[in-house]
Coordinates of C-alpha atoms in Angstrom, one line a residue:
X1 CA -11.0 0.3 -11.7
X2 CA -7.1 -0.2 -11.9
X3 CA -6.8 3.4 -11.7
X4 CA -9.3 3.5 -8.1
X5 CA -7.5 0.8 -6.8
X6 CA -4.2 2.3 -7.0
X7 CA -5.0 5.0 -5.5
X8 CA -6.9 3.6 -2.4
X9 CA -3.8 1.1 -2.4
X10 CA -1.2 4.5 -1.7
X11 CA -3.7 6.0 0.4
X12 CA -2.9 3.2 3.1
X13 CA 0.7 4.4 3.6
X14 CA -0.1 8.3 3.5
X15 CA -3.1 8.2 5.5
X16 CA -0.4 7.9 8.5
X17 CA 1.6 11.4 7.0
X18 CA -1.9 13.2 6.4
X19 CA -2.9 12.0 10.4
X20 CA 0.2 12.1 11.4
X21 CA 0.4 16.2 10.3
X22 CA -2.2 17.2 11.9
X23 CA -0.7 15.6 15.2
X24 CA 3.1 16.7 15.2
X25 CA 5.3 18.0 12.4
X26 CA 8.6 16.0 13.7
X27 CA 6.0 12.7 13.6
X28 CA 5.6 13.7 10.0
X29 CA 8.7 13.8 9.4
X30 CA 9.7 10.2 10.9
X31 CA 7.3 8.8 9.2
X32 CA 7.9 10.6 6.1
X33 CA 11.1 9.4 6.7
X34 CA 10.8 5.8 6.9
X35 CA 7.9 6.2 4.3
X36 CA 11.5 6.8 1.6
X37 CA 12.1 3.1 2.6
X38 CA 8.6 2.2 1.8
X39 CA 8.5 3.6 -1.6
X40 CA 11.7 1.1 -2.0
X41 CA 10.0 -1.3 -1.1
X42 CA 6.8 -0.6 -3.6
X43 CA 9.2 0.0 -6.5
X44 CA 11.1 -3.2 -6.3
X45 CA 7.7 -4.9 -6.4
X46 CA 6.3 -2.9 -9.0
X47 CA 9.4 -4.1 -11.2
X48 CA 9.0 -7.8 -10.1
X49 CA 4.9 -7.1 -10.8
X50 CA 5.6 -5.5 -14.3
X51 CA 8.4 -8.3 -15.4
X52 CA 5.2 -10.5 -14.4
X53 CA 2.8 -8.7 -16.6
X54 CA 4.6 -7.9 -19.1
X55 CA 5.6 -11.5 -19.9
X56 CA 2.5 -13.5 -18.8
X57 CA 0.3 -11.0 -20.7
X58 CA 1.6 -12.2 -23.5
X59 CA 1.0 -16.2 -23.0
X60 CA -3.1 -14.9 -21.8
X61 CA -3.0 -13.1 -25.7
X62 CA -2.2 -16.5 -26.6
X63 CA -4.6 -18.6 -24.6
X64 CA -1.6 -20.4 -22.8
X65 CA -2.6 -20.4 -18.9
X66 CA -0.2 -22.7 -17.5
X67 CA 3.0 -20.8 -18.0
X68 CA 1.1 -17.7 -16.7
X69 CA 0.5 -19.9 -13.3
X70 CA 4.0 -20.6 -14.0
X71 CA 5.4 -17.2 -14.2
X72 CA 3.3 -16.0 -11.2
X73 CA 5.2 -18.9 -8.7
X74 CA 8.5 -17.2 -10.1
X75 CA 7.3 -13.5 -8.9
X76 CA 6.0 -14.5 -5.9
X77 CA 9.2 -16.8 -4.8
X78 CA 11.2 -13.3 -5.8
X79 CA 8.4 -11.1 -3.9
X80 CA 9.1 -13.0 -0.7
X81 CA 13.0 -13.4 -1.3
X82 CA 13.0 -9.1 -1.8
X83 CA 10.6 -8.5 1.5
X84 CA 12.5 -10.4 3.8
X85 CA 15.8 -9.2 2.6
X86 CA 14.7 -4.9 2.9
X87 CA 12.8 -5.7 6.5
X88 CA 15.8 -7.7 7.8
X89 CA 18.4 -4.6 6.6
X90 CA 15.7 -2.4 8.6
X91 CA 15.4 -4.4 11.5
X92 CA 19.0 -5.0 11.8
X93 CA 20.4 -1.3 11.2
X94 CA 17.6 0.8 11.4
X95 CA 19.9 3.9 12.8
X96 CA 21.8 3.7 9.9
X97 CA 19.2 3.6 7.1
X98 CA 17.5 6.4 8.9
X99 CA 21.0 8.4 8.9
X100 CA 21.2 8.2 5.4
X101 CA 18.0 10.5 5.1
X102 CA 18.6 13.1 8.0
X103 CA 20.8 14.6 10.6
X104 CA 17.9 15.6 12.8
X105 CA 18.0 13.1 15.6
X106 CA 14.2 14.0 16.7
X107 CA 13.2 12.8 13.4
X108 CA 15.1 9.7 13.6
X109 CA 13.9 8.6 17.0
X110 CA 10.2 9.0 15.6
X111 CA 11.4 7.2 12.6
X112 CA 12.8 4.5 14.1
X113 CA 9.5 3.9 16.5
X114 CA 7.5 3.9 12.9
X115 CA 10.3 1.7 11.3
X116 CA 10.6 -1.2 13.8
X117 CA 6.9 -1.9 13.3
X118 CA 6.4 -1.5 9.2
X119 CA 9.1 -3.4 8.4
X120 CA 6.9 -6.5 9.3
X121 CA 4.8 -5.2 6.5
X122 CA 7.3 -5.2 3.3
X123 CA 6.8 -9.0 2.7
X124 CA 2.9 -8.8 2.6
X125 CA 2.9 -6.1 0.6
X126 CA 5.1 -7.3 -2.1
X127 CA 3.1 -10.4 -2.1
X128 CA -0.3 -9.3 -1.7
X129 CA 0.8 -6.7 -5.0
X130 CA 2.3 -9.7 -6.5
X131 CA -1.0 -12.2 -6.4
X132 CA -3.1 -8.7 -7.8
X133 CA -0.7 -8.4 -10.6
X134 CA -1.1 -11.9 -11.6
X135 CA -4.7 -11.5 -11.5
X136 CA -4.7 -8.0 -13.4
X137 CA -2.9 -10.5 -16.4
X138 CA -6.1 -11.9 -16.7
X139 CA -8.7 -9.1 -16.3
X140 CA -9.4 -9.7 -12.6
X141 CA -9.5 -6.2 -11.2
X142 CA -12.9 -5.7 -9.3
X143 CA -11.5 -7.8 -6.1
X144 CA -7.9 -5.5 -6.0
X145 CA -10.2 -2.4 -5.4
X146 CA -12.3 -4.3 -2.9
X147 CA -9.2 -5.4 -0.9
X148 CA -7.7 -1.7 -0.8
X149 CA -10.3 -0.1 0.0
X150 CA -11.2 -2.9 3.3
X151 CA -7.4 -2.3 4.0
X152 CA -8.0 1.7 4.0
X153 CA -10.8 1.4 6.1
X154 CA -8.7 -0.4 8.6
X155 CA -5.7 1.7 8.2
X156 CA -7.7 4.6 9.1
X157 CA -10.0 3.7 12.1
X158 CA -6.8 2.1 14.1
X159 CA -5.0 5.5 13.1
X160 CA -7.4 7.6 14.4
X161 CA -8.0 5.7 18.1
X162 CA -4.1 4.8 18.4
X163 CA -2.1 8.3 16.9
X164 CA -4.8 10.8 19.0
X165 CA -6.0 7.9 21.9
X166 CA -9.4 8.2 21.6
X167 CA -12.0 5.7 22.6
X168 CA -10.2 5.1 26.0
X169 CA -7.1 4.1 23.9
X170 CA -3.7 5.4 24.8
X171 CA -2.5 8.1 23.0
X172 CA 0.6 6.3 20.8
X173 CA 1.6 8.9 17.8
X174 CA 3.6 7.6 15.4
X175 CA 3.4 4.0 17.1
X176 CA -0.4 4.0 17.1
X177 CA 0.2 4.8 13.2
X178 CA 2.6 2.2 12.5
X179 CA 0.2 -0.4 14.3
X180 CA -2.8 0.5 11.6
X181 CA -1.1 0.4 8.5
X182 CA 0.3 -3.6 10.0
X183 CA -2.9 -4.5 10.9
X184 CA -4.0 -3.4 7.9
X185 CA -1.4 -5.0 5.6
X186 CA -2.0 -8.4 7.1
X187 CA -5.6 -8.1 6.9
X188 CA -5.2 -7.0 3.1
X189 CA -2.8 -10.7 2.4
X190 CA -5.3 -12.7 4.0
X191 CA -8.2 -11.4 1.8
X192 CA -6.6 -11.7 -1.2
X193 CA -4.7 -15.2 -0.9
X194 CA -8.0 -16.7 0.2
X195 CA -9.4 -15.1 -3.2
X196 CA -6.8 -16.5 -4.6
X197 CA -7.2 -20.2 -3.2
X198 CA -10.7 -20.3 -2.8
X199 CA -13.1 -18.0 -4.8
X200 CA -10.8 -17.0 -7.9
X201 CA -11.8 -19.1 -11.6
X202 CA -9.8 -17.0 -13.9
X203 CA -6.2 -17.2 -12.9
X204 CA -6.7 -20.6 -11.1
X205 CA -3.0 -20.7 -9.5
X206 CA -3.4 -23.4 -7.8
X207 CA -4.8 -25.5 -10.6
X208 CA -1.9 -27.6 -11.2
X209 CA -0.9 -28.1 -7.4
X210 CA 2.2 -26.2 -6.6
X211 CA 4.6 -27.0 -9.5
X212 CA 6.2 -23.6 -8.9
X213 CA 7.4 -25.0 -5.5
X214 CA 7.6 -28.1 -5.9
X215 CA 10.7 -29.5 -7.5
X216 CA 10.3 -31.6 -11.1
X217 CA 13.2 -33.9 -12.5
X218 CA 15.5 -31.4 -14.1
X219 CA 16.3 -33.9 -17.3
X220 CA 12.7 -34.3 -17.9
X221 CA 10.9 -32.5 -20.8
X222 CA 8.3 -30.4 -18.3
X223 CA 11.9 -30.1 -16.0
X224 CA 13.6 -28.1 -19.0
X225 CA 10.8 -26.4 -20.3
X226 CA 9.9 -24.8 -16.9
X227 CA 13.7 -23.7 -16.4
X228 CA 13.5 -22.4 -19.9
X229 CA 10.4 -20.3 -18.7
X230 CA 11.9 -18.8 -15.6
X231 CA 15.0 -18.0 -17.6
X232 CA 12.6 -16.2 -19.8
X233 CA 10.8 -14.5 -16.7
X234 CA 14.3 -12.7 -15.2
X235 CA 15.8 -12.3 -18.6
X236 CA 12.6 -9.4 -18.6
X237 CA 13.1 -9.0 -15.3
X238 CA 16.5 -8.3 -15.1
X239 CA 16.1 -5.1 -17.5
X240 CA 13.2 -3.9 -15.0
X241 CA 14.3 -4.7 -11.7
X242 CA 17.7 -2.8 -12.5
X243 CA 16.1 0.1 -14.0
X244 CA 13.3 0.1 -10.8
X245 CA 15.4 -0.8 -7.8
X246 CA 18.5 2.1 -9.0
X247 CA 15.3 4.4 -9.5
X248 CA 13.9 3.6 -5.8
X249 CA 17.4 4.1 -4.4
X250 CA 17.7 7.7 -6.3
X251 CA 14.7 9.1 -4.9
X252 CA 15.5 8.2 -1.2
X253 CA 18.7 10.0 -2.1
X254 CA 17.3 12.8 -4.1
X255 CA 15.2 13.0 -0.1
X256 CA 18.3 13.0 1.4
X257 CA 19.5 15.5 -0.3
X258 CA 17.2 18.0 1.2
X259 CA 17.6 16.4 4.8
X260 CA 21.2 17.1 4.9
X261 CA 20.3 20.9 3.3
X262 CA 22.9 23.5 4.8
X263 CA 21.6 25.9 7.8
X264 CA 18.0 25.6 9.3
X265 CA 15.7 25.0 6.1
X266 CA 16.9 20.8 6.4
X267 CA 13.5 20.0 9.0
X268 CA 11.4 22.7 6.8
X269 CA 12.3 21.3 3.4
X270 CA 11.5 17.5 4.5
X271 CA 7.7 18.6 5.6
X272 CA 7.3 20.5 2.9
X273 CA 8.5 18.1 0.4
X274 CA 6.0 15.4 2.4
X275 CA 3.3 17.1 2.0
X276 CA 3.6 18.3 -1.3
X277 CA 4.6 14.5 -2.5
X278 CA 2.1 13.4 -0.8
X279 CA -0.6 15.1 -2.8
X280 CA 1.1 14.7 -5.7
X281 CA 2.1 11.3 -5.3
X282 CA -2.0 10.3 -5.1
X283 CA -2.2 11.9 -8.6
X284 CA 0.9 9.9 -9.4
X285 CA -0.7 6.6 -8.7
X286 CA -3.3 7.8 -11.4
X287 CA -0.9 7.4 -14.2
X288 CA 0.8 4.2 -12.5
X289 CA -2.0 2.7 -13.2
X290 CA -2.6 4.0 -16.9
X291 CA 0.8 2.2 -17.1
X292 CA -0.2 -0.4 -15.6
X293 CA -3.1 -0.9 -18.0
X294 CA -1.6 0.0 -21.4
X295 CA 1.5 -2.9 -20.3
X296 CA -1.5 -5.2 -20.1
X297 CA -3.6 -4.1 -23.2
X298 CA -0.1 -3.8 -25.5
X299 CA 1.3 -7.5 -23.8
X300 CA -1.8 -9.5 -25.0
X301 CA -2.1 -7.5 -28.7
X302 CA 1.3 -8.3 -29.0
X303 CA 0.8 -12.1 -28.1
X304 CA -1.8 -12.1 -30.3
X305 CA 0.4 -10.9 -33.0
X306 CA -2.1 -8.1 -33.9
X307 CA 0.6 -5.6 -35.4
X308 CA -2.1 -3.1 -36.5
X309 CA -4.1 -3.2 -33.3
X310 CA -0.9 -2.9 -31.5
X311 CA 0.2 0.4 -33.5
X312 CA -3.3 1.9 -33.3
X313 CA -3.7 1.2 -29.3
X314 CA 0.2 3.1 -28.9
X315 CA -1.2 6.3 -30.5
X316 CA -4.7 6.8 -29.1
X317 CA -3.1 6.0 -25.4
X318 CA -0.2 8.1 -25.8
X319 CA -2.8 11.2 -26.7
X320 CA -4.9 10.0 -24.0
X321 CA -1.9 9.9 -21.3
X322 CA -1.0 13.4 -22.8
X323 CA -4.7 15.2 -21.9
X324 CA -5.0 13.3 -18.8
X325 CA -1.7 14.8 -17.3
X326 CA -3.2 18.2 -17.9
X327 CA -6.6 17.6 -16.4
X328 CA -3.8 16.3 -13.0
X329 CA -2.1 19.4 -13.3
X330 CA -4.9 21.7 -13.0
X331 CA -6.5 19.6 -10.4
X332 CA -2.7 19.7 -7.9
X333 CA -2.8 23.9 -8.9
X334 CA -6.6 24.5 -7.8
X335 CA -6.4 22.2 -5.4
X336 CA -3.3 23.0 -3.2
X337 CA -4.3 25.8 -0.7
X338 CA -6.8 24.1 0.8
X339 CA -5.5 20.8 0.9
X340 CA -2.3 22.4 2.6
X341 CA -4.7 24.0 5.3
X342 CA -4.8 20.7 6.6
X343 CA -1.7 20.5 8.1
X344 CA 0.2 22.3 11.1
X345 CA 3.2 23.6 9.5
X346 CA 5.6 26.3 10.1
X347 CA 5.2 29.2 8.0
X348 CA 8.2 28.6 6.2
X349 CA 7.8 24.8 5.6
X350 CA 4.1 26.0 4.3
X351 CA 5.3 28.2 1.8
X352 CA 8.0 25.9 0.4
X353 CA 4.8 23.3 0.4
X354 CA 3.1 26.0 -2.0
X355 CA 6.0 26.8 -4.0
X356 CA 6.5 22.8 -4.6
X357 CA 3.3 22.0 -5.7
X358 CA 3.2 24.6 -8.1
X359 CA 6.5 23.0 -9.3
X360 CA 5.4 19.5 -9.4
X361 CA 2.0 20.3 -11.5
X362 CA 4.4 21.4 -14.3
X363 CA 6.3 17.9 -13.5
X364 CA 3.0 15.8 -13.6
X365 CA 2.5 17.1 -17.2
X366 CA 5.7 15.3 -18.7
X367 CA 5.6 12.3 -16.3
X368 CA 1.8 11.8 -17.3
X369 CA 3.1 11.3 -20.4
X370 CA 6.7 9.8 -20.0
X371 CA 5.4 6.7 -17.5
X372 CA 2.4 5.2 -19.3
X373 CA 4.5 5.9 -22.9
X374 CA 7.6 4.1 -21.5
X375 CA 6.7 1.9 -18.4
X376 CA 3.3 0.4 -20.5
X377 CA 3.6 1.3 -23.7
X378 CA 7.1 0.7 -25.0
X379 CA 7.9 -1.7 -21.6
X380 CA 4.6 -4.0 -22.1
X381 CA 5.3 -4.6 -25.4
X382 CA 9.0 -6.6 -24.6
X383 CA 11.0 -3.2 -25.1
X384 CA 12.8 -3.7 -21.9
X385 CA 16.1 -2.7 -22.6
X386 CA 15.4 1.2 -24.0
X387 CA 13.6 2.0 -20.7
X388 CA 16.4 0.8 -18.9
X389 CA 18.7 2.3 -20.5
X390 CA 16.6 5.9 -20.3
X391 CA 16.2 5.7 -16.9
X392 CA 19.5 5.1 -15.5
X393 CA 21.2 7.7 -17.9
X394 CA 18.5 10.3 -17.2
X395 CA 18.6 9.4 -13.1
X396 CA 22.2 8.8 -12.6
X397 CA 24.1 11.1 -15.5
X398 CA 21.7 13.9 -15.3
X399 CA 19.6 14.3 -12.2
X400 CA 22.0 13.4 -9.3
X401 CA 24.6 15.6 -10.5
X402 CA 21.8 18.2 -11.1
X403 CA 20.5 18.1 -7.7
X404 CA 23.7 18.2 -6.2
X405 CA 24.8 20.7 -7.8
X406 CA 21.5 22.6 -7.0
X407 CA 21.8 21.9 -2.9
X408 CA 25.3 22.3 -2.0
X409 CA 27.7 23.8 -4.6
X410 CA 24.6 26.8 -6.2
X411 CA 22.8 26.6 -2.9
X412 CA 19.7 27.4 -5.2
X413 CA 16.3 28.0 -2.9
X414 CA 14.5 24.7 -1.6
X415 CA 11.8 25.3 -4.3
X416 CA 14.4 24.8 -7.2
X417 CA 16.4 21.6 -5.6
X418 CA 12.7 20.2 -6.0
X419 CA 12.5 21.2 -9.4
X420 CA 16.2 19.8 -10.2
X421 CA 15.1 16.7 -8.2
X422 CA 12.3 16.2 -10.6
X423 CA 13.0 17.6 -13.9
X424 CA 13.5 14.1 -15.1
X425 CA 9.9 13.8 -15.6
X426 CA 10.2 16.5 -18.1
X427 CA 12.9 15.8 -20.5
X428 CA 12.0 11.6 -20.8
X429 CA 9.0 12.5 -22.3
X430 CA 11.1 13.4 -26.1
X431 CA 12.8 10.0 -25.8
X432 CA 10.1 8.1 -25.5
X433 CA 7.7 10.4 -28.0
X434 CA 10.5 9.4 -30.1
X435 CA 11.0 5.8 -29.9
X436 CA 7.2 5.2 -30.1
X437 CA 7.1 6.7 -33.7
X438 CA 10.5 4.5 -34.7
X439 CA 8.1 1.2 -34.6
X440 CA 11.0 -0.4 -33.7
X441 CA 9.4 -1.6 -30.1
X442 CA 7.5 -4.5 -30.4
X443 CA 9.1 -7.7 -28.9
X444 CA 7.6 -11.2 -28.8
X445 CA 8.7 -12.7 -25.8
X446 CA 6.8 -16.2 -25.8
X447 CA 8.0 -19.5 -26.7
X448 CA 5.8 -22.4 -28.7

């Protein structure tokens, strides 16, 4: 269920690039474009979602629900904080975060139409994923799929009368996108914040009034013990957000790279990297939310203090994540021609599509296994720091230099700046084999 509501949950966003291609290939483009700053924006709250889940799993091992009420008022104060901050950037300079991603000024005119619309939505996403965290924590997953798939369905009947104008609608492109996916955003925070209010018995996060907003006497014992908790909450969080939000601000650039590619392959290689990502990226989400899941199973055995349970779940998931990421990879190489017929390409941005997907199913082996083994595994079970610490050495000592290297100073073929871009997925996956058999992993984060 985690793993269908993921995926319904991306398909909101790239709905808009899959309509959008059939409709214009520099409207692609825009949006793919400003769809770089969106995938900030769902990476910063994945790492405020997964400090959240990795800490309040724990406390639910234990039985202990107020501190997980607790801990969810933390992550959705920072939620909000984060959403307002990107969509203020956006709205304030959005020239200049387009720049960063392309020359091509067509691109960045559609871009910017797509832009000053969906930044409205970066706060309600970050809270909507925020309140279906909390309620993941505590085995609530049935209403997340619900909500993603009623905000799909709305995504994609607004896209379809506004991009093309039909039903007597004007015909609006990228606008007529943009409008879908806010309409569908707000409708998807209303739904589940009434859940949340109203209908929910599990989580109950408004149980105990507001005590994450409203203030308490600092010197009293509740006063101390809740700072004590929210220390805990970013000491996690600080580890994750780091690694997340220096991740999210790599692949934007790793994007850019290709945008600012010498001669005339720059427009070609950013459609055909879209497109390719795209399909690709809906695979992705698959294993997101295997990590997802195994952060959740391994936080609660480890509150529990079930150290045999604990090393028995790490090795039957790890195999599982392992066969899984085959099964994806065959599925992106059958798969690709005709889901590339779908779009109106060039010839040349087609063929670098092709040559990219074959790529990336060789990259979705070692990331099906890398992501659930480090971001759930080792990560739900309080080992915070050695993800981190992987991460930024592999993404900023090895890859950027890589894919430099690879676009301007070798001036390899688009197909293999892809590969340099994403070869990271590969080589994680013998760090984390390896720290998973050390046993030295398992954190308790709680406090009596």
């Amino acid at each position: 269920m985690v793993t269908l509501q993921n995926v319904v949950a991306y398909s909101v966003n790239m709905l808009d690039n899959i309509m959008l291609g059939s409709y214009s290939q520099t409207a692609l483009s825009g949006a793919a474009t400003v769809n770089q700053i969106f995938f900030m924006v769902q990476q910063v709250s994945l790492t405020v979602c997964d400090a959240l889940v990795i800490l309040a799993s724990q406390y639910y091992g234990q039985k202990r629900m107020s501190p997980v009420r607790k801990i969810t008022g933390f992550a959705l104060k920072l939620s909000l904080a984060w959403g307002l901050l990107i969509a203020g950037i956006c709205l304030i300079l959005p020239g200049q975060v387009l720049g960063i991603f392309t020359r091509d000024t067509a691109i960045i005119d559609q871009g910017r139409v797509y832009m000053q619309i969906l930044l409205y939505t970066f706060p309600l996403f970050m809270l909507s994923a925020t309140l279906m965290a909390a309620l993941r924590v505590v085995g609530t997953v049935r209403i997340s799929f619900y909500i993603s798939v009623i905000s799909l369905i709305v995504n994609g009947s607004v896209n379809y009368t506004l991009i093309f104008g039909h039903f007597g609608f004007p015909e609006m492109g990228v606008r007529g996108a943009a409008i879908g996916t806010l309409l569908s955003r707000i409708i998807e925070f209303a739904v589940v914040f009434g859940y949340v209010r109203f209908k929910d018995r599990d989580l109950t996060l408004f149980s105990e009034g507001l005590p994450w907003v409203r203030a308490r006497d600092r010197n009293s014992v509740q006063g101390r013990a809740d700072r004590e908790l929210e220390r805990d909450y970013y000491r996690v969080a600080v580890p994750v957000m780091l690694t997340g939000i220096l991740w999210a601000i790599s692949v934007p650039m790793q994007t850019a790279i290709l945008g600012h590619l010498p001669g005339p392959d720059a427009s070609d290689a950013i459609a055909a990297n879209s497109v390719a990502m795209t399909f690709y990226q809906y695979l992705k989400v698959i294993v997101a939310a295997m990590a997802s899941a195994s952060g959740v199973v391994m936080g609660q055995s480890v509150g529990r203090g079930d150290m045999p349970r604990i090393r028995s779940d790490a090795r039957t998931l790890s195999v599982l994540d392992l066969g899984i990421g085959i099964i994806l990879a065959a599925v992106l190489f059958v798969l690709r021609t005709p889901l590339l017929s779908m779009y109106n390409l060039s010839e040349t941005a087609l063929l670098y599509a092709d040559q990219i997907m074959v790529i990336l199913c060789f990259v979705m082996v070692g990331m099906s296994y890398q992501m659930p083994v480090g971001n759930g595994i080792l990560r739900g079970s309080g080992d915070t720091k050695f993800t981190m610490w992987l991460n930024l050495i592999s993404t900023w000592a090895i890859v950027m230099p890589l894919s430099l290297l690879a676009a301007f100073v070798w001036r390899l073929p688009v197909p293999m700046v892809v590969f340099c871009i994403q070869s990271d997925q590969i080589f994680k996956a013998v760090p984390a084999f390896l720290r998973v058999r050390s046993g030295k992993w398992i954190k308790h984060l709680t406090r009596d």
